[in-house]
Coordinates of C-alpha atoms in Angstrom, one line a residue:
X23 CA 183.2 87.2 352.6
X24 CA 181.9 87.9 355.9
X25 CA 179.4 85.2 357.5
X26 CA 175.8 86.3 358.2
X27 CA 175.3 86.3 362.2
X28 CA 173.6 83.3 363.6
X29 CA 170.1 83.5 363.7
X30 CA 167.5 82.1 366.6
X31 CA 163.7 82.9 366.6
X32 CA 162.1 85.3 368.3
X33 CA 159.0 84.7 370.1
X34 CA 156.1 86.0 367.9
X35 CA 154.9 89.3 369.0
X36 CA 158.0 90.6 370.4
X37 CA 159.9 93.6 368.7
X38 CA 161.1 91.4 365.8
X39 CA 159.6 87.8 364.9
X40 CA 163.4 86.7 363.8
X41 CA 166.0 88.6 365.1
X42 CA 169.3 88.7 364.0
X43 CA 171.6 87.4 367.1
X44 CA 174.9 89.1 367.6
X45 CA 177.4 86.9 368.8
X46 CA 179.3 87.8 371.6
X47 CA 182.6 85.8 371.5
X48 CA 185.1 85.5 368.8
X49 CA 187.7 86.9 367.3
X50 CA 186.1 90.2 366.7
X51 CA 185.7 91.0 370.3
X52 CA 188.1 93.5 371.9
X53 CA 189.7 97.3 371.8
X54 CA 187.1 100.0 371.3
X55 CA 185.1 98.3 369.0
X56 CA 182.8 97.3 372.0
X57 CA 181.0 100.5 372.4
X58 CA 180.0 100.8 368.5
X59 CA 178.8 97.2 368.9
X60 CA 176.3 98.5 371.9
X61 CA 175.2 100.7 370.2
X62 CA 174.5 99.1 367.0
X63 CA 172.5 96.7 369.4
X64 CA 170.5 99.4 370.7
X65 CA 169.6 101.3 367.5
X66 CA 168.4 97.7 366.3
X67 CA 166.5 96.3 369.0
X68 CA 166.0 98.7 371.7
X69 CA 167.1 98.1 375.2
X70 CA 167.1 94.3 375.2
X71 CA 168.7 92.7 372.0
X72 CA 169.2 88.8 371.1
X73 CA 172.8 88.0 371.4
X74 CA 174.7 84.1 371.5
X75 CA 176.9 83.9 374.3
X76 CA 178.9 80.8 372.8
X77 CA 178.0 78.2 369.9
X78 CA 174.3 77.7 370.1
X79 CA 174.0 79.6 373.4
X80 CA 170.7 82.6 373.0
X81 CA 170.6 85.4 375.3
X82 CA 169.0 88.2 376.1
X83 CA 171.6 91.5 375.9
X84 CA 169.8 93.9 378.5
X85 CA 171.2 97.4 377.4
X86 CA 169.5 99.9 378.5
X87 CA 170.1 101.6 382.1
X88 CA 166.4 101.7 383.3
X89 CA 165.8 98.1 382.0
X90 CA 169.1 96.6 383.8
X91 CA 168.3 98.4 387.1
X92 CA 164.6 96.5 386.7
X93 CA 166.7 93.1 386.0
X94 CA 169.1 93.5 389.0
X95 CA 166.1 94.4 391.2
X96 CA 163.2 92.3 390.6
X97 CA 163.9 89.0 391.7
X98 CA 160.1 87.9 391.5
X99 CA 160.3 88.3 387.6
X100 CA 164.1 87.5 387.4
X101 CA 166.0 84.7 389.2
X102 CA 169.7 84.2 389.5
X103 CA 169.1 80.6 389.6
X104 CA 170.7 78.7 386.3
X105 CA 168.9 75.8 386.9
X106 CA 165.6 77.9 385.4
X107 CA 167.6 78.0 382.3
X108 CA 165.3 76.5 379.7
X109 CA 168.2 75.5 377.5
X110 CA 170.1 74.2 380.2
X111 CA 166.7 72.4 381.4
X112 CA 166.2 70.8 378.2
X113 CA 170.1 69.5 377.9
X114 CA 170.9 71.8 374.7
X115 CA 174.1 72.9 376.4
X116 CA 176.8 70.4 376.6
X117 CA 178.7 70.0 379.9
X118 CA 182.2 71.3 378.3
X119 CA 180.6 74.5 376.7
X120 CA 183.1 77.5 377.7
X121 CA 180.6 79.7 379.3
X122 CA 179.4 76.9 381.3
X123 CA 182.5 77.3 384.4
X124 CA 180.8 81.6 384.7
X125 CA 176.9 80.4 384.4
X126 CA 176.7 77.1 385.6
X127 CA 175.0 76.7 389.1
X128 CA 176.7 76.7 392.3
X129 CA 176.0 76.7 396.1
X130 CA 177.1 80.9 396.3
X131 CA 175.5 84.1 396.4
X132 CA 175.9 85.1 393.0
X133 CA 173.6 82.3 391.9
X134 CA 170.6 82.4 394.6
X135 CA 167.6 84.5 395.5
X136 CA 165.6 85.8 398.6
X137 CA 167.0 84.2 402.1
X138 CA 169.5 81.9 401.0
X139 CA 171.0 84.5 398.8
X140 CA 171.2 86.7 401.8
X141 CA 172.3 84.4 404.4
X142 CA 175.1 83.7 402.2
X143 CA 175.8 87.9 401.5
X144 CA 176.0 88.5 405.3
X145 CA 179.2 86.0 405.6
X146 CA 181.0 87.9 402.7
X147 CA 180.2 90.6 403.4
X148 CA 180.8 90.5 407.4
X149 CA 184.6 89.1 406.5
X150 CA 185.4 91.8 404.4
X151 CA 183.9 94.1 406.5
X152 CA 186.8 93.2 408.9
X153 CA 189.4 94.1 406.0
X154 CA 191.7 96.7 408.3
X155 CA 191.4 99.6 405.4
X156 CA 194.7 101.3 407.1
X157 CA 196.3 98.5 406.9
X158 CA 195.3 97.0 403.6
X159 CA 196.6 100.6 402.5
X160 CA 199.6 100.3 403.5
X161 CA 200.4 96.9 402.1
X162 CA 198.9 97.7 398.4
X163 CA 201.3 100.6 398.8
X164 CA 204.4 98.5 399.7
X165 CA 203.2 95.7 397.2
X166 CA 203.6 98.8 394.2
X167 CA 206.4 100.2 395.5
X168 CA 208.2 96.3 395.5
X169 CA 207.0 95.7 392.0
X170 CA 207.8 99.3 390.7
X171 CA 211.7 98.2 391.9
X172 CA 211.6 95.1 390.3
X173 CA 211.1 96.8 386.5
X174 CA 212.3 100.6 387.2
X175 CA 215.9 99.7 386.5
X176 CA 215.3 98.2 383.2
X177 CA 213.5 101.6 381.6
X178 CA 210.7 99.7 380.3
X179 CA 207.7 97.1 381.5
X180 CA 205.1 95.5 380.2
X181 CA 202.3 96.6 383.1
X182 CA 199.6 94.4 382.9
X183 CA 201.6 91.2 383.5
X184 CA 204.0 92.8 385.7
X185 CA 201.8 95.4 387.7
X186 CA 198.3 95.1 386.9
X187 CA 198.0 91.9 387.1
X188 CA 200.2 90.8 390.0
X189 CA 198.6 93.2 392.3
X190 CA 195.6 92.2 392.7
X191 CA 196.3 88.8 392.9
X192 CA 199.1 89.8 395.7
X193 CA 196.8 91.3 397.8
X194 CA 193.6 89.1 397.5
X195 CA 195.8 85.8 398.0
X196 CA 197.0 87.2 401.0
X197 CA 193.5 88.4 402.0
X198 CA 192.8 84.3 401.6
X199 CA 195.7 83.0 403.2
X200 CA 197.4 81.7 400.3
X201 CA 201.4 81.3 399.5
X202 CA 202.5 82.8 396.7
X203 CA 203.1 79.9 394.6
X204 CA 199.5 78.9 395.0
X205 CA 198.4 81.9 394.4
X206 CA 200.1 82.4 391.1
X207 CA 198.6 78.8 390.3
X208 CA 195.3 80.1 391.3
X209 CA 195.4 83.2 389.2
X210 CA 196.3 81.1 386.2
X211 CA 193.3 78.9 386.5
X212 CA 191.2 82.3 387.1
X213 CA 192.2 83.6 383.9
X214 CA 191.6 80.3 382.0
X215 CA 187.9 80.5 383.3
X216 CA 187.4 84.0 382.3
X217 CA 188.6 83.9 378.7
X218 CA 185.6 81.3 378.1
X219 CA 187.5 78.7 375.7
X220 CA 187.3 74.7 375.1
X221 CA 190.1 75.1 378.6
X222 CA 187.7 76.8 380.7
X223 CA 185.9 73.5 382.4
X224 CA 189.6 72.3 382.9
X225 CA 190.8 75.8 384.9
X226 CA 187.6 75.8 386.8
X227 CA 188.3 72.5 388.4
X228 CA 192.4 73.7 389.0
X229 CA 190.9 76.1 390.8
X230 CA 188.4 73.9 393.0
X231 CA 191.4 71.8 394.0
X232 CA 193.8 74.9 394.8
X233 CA 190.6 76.4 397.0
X234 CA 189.7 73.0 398.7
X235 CA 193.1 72.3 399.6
X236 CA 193.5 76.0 401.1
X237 CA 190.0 75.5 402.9
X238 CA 191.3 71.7 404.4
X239 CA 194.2 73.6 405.8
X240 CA 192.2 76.6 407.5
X241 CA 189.5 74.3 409.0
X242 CA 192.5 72.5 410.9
X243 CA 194.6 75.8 411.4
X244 CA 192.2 78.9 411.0
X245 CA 194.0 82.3 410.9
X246 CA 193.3 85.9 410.0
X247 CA 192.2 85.7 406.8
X248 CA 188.9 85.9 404.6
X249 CA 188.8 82.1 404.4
X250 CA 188.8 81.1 408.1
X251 CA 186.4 83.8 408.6
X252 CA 184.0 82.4 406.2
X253 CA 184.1 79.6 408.0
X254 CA 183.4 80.3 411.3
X255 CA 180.8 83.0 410.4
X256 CA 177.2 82.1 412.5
X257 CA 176.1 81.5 409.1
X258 CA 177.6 78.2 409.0
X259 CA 178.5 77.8 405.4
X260 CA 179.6 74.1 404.6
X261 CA 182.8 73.9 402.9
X262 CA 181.7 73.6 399.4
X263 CA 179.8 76.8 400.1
X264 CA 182.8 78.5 401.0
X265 CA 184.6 77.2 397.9
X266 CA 182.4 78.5 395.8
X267 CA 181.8 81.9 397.3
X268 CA 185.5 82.6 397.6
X269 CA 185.1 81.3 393.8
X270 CA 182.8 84.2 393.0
X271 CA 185.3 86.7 394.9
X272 CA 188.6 86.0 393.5
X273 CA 186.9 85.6 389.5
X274 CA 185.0 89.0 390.4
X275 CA 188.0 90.5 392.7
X276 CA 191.1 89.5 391.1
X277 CA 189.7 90.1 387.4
X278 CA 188.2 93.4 387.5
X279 CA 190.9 95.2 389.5
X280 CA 193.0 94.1 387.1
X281 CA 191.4 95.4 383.9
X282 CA 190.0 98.4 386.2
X283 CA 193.9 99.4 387.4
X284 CA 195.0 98.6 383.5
X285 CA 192.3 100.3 381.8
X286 CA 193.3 103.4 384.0
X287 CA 196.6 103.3 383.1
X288 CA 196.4 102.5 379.9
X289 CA 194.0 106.1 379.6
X290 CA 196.5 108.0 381.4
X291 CA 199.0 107.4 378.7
X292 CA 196.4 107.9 375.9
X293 CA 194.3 110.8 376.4
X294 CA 196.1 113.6 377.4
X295 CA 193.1 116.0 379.0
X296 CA 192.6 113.0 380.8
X297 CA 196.3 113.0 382.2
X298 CA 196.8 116.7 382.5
X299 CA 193.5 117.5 384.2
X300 CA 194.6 114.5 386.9
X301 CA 197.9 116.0 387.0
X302 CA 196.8 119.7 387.6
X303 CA 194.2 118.8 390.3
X304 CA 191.0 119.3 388.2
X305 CA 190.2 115.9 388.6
X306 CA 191.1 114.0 391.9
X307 CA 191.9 110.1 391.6
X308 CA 188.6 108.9 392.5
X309 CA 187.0 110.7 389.9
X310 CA 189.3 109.8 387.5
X311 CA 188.7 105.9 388.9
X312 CA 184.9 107.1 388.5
X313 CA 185.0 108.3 384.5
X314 CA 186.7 104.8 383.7
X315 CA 184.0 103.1 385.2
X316 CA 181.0 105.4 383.4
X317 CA 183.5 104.6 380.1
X318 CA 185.4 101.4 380.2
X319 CA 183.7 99.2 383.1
X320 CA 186.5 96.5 383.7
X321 CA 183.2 93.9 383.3
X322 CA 181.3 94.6 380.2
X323 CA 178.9 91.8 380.5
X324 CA 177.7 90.1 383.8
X325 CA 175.8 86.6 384.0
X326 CA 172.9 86.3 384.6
X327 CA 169.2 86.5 385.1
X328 CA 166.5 83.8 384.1
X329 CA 162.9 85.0 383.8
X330 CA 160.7 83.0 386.0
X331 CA 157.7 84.1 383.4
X332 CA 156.9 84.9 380.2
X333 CA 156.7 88.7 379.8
X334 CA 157.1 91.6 378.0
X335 CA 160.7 93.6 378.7
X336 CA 162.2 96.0 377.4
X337 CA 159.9 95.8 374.1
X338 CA 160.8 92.0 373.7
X339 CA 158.4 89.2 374.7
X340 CA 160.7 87.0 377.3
X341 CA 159.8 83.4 377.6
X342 CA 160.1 81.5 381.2
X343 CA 163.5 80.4 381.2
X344 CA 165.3 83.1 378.5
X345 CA 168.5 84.0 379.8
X346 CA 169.3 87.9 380.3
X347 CA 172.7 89.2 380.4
X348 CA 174.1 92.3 381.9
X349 CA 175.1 94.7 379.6
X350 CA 176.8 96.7 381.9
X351 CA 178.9 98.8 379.6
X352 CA 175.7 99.2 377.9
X353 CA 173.3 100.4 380.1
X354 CA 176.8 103.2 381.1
X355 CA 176.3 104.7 377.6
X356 CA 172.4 104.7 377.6
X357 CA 171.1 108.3 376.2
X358 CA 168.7 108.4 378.5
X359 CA 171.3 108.2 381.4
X360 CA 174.2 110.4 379.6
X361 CA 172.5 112.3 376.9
X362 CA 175.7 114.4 375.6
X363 CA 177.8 111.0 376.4
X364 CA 179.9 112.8 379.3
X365 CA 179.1 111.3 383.3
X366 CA 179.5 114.6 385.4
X367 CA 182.3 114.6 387.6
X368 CA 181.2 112.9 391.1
X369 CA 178.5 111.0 389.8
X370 CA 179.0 107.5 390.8
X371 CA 175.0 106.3 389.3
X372 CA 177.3 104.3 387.4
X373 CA 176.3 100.2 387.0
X374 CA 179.7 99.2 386.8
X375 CA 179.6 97.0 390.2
X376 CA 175.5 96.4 389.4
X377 CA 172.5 96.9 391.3
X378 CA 170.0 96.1 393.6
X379 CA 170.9 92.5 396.3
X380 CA 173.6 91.8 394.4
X381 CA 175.7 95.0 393.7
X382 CA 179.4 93.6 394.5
X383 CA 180.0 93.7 398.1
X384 CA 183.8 94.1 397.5
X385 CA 184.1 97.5 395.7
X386 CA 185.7 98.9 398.6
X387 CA 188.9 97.2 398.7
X388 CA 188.8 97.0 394.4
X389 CA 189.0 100.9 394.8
X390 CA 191.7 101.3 397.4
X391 CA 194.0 98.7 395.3
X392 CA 192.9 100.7 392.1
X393 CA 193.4 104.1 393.9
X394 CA 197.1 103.1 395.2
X395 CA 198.2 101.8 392.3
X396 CA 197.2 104.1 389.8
X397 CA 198.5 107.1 392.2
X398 CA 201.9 105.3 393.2
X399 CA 202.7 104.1 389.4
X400 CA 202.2 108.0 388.2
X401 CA 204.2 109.8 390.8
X402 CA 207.1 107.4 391.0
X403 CA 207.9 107.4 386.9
X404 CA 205.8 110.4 385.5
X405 CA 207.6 110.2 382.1
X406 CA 206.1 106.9 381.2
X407 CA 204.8 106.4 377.3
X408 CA 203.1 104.0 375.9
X409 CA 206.0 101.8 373.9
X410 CA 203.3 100.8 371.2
X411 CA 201.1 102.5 369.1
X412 CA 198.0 102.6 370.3
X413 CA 195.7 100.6 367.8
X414 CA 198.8 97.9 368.2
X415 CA 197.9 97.0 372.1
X416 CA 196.2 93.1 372.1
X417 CA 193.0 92.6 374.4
X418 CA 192.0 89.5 375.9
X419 CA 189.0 87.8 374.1
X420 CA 186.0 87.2 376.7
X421 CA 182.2 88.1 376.4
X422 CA 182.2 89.1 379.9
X423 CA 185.4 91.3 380.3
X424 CA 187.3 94.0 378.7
X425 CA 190.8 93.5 378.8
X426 CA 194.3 94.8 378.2
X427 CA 196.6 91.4 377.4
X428 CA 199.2 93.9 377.1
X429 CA 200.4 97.9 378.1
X430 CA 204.1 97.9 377.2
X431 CA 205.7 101.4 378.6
X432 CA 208.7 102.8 379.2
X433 CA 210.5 105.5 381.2
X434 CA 213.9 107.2 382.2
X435 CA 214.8 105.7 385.9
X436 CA 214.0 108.2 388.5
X437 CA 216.9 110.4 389.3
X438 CA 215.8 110.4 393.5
X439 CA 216.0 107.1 395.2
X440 CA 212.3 106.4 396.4
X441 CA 211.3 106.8 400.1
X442 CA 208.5 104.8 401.2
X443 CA 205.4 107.5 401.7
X444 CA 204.5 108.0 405.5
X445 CA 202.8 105.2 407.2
X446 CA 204.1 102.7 404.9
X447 CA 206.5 99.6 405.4
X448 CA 208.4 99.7 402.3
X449 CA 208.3 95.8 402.6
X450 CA 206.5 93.7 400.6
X451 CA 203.3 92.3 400.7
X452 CA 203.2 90.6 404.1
X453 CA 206.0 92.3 405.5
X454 CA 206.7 91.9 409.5
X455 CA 206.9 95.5 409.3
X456 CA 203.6 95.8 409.2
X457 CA 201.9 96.9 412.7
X458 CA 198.8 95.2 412.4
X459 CA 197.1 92.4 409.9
X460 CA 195.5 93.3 407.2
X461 CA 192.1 91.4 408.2
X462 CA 191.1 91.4 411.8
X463 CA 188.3 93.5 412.7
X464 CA 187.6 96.7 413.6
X465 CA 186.2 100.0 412.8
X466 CA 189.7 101.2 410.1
X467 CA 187.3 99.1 407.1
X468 CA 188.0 100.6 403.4
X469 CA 184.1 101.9 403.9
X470 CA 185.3 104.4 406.9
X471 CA 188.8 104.5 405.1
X472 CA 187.4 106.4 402.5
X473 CA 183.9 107.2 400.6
X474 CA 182.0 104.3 399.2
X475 CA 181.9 103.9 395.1
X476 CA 178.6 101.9 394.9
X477 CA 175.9 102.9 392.3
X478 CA 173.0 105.2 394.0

């Protein structure tokens, strides 16, 4: 027999006096049961619905679209400050709890408001900025095409471990300055984070050491890479600041591309309208890139807001301190936003990357890695099937991500050899082929590369 949800009071006066709290971790999470859970939320409660993010952990679910743009832009009512956090205040959350490594404060811009929150932005956002778009093309494309070779041969793959995954993680290490060993070690502590477990607080400080040791080396020897420029940017971040805002954009980088670039795939071979109007031209890539985001946004659930009052929202009665989440797949599937449940074609009002100060000032480069790999994948084995039934594929556990753990395929080996497309090395990631670095400056930025994805 099924155990009854957890329960936490409500305060009085709000929509319900004692409200049912969904959890949102455990072994239910996962596949397409997500959406169904939303929207059980939402016929329940309204646009705001109690959730527990962990053992003993309240929230606030934010779901609807018009509610989550207020949260993401309000910062007088809403803070981004943990330390607010009345049950963090009040020491009801223990130091080891596994959402603690995602919500727990830290000197970056993810968790600050007003002038300190934008003194930090302008450093980020100035060193990818500098991110040569041409350039960062052209080694995503050789980066595919090099892992593509590695697995054609064999006729089968498994591609989030051995495309989706290692792509992104490829390309952002060498955006950092990392090796490749450290950077696997560094993705493995990433994932260990995400996945919120009891190993969470140990892969959060794996990765502090991996980034301090990275940042120790570019202080002595800076280069051209997003670390040394963070470092030398007017804003004069100290070096635990940069730690923790490269923190921020390798968890928020590394793991979305990769569930964004799966997710993709993993629709292509699934739906075939979907594949067949990509295929015929009815739909062009970015679209495509577009719909998942509207359907399957690669981060369902975003942390967080504190409210710096008590107030009404969203028909609940918020108390000083409540934390609100991000229902960002949520708010996607709001009637009131899609009434017949279909985004039209172009329409990037999507929340997939947020709102307001804070919308993610790296969606740029996620899209051109997304773009290139889903385009290079499809035209270099267009037979490809999923090897699995569909309702067999495993999905990471997390209350903040959606996931694929898995997306076996397989394929006949291409009967041409492959020819690197024009402008490309055909090296690998960081080949001396390449005419110019990937980061240095100038006007060739993913943003004049090609349109910007960022909700209107």
């Amino acid at each position: 027999m099924t155990s009854p949800p957890p329960q936490w009071t409500a305060p009085q006066g709000g929509r319900h006096a004692r409200c049912p709290a969904t959890p949102l971790y455990g072994p239910h999470l996962g596949g397409d049961d997500m959406p169904e859970l939303y929207e059980e939320l939402r016929r329940t409660h309204g646009p705001v619905a109690p959730v527990t993010m962990a053992p003993g952990v309240e929230a606030w679910l934010v779901l609807g679209h018009r509610e989550l743009l207020r949260l993401t832009r309000d910062e007088q009512d809403f803070s981004h400050d943990p330390r607010r956090w009345t049950l963090l205040r009040e020491g009801r959350i223990p130091p080891d709890s596994p959402i603690m490594p995602m919500v727990g404060w830290r000197p970056a811009l993810l968790f600050l408001d007003g002038q300190q929150h934008r003194r930090m932005r302008s450093a980020v956002s100035d060193a990818l900025t500098r991110i040569n778009g041409h350039e960062l093309r052209r080694t995503v494309q050789a980066t595919c095409d090099r892992l593509i070779d590695g697995f054609v041969e064999r006729r089968e793959a498994d591609l989030v471990p051995h495309y989706a995954r290692k792509l992104p993680m490829q390309v952002i290490t060498q955006l950092l300055g990392l090796d490749e060993r450290t950077a696997l070690q560094l993705v493995q502590a990433i994932a260990g984070l995400v996945v919120a477990n009891a190993d969470s607080a140990n892969a959060s400080q794996r990765m502090a050491k991996i980034l301090l040791t990275l940042i120790e080396e570019k202080r002595r020897r800076p280069g051209p890479d997003v670390t040394s420029a963070l470092l030398n940017h007017p804003a004069r971040l100290t070096d635990e600041e940069v730690l923790h805002n490269m923190t921020v954009m390798f968890v928020a980088g590394n793991q979305t591309t990769t569930n964004w670039i799966a997710t993709t795939l993993r629709i292509l071979l699934t739906d075939p309208q979907f594949r067949s109007s990509l295929a015929g031209g009815h739909l062009t890539v970015d679209d495509a890139l577009d719909l998942v985001l509207w359907r399957f946004p690669p981060t369902q659930n975003f942390p967080a807001r504190y409210a710096t009052r008590d107030l009404e929202f969203g028909g609940q009665q918020i108390r000083a301190g409540d934390m609100l989440i991000l229902g960002l797949a949520a708010a996607n599937a709001d009637p009131e936003v899609l009434p017949h449940g279909t985004p039209v074609i172009g329409n990037r009002s999507h929340l997939a990357f947020s709102a307001g100060p804070h919308t993610c000032p790296a969606q740029d480069p996620a899209r051109l890695i997304t773009r290139t790999a889903v385009d290079t994948i499809r035209h270099r084995l267009p037979d490809m099937e999923l090897a699995v039934a569909e309702s067999d594929l495993a999905w990471v556990k997390s209350p903040w991500s959606k996931g694929l753990a898995a997306l076996p395929v397989r394929f006949s080996v291409p009967d041409t050899t492959h020819r690197p497309a024009p402008g490309t090395s055909g090296g690998g990631a960081g080949s001396q082929e390449s005419a110019q670095p990937v980061w240095g400056g100038g006007p060739q930025g993913p943003a004049h590369a090609h349109h910007r994805g960022e909700p209107r």
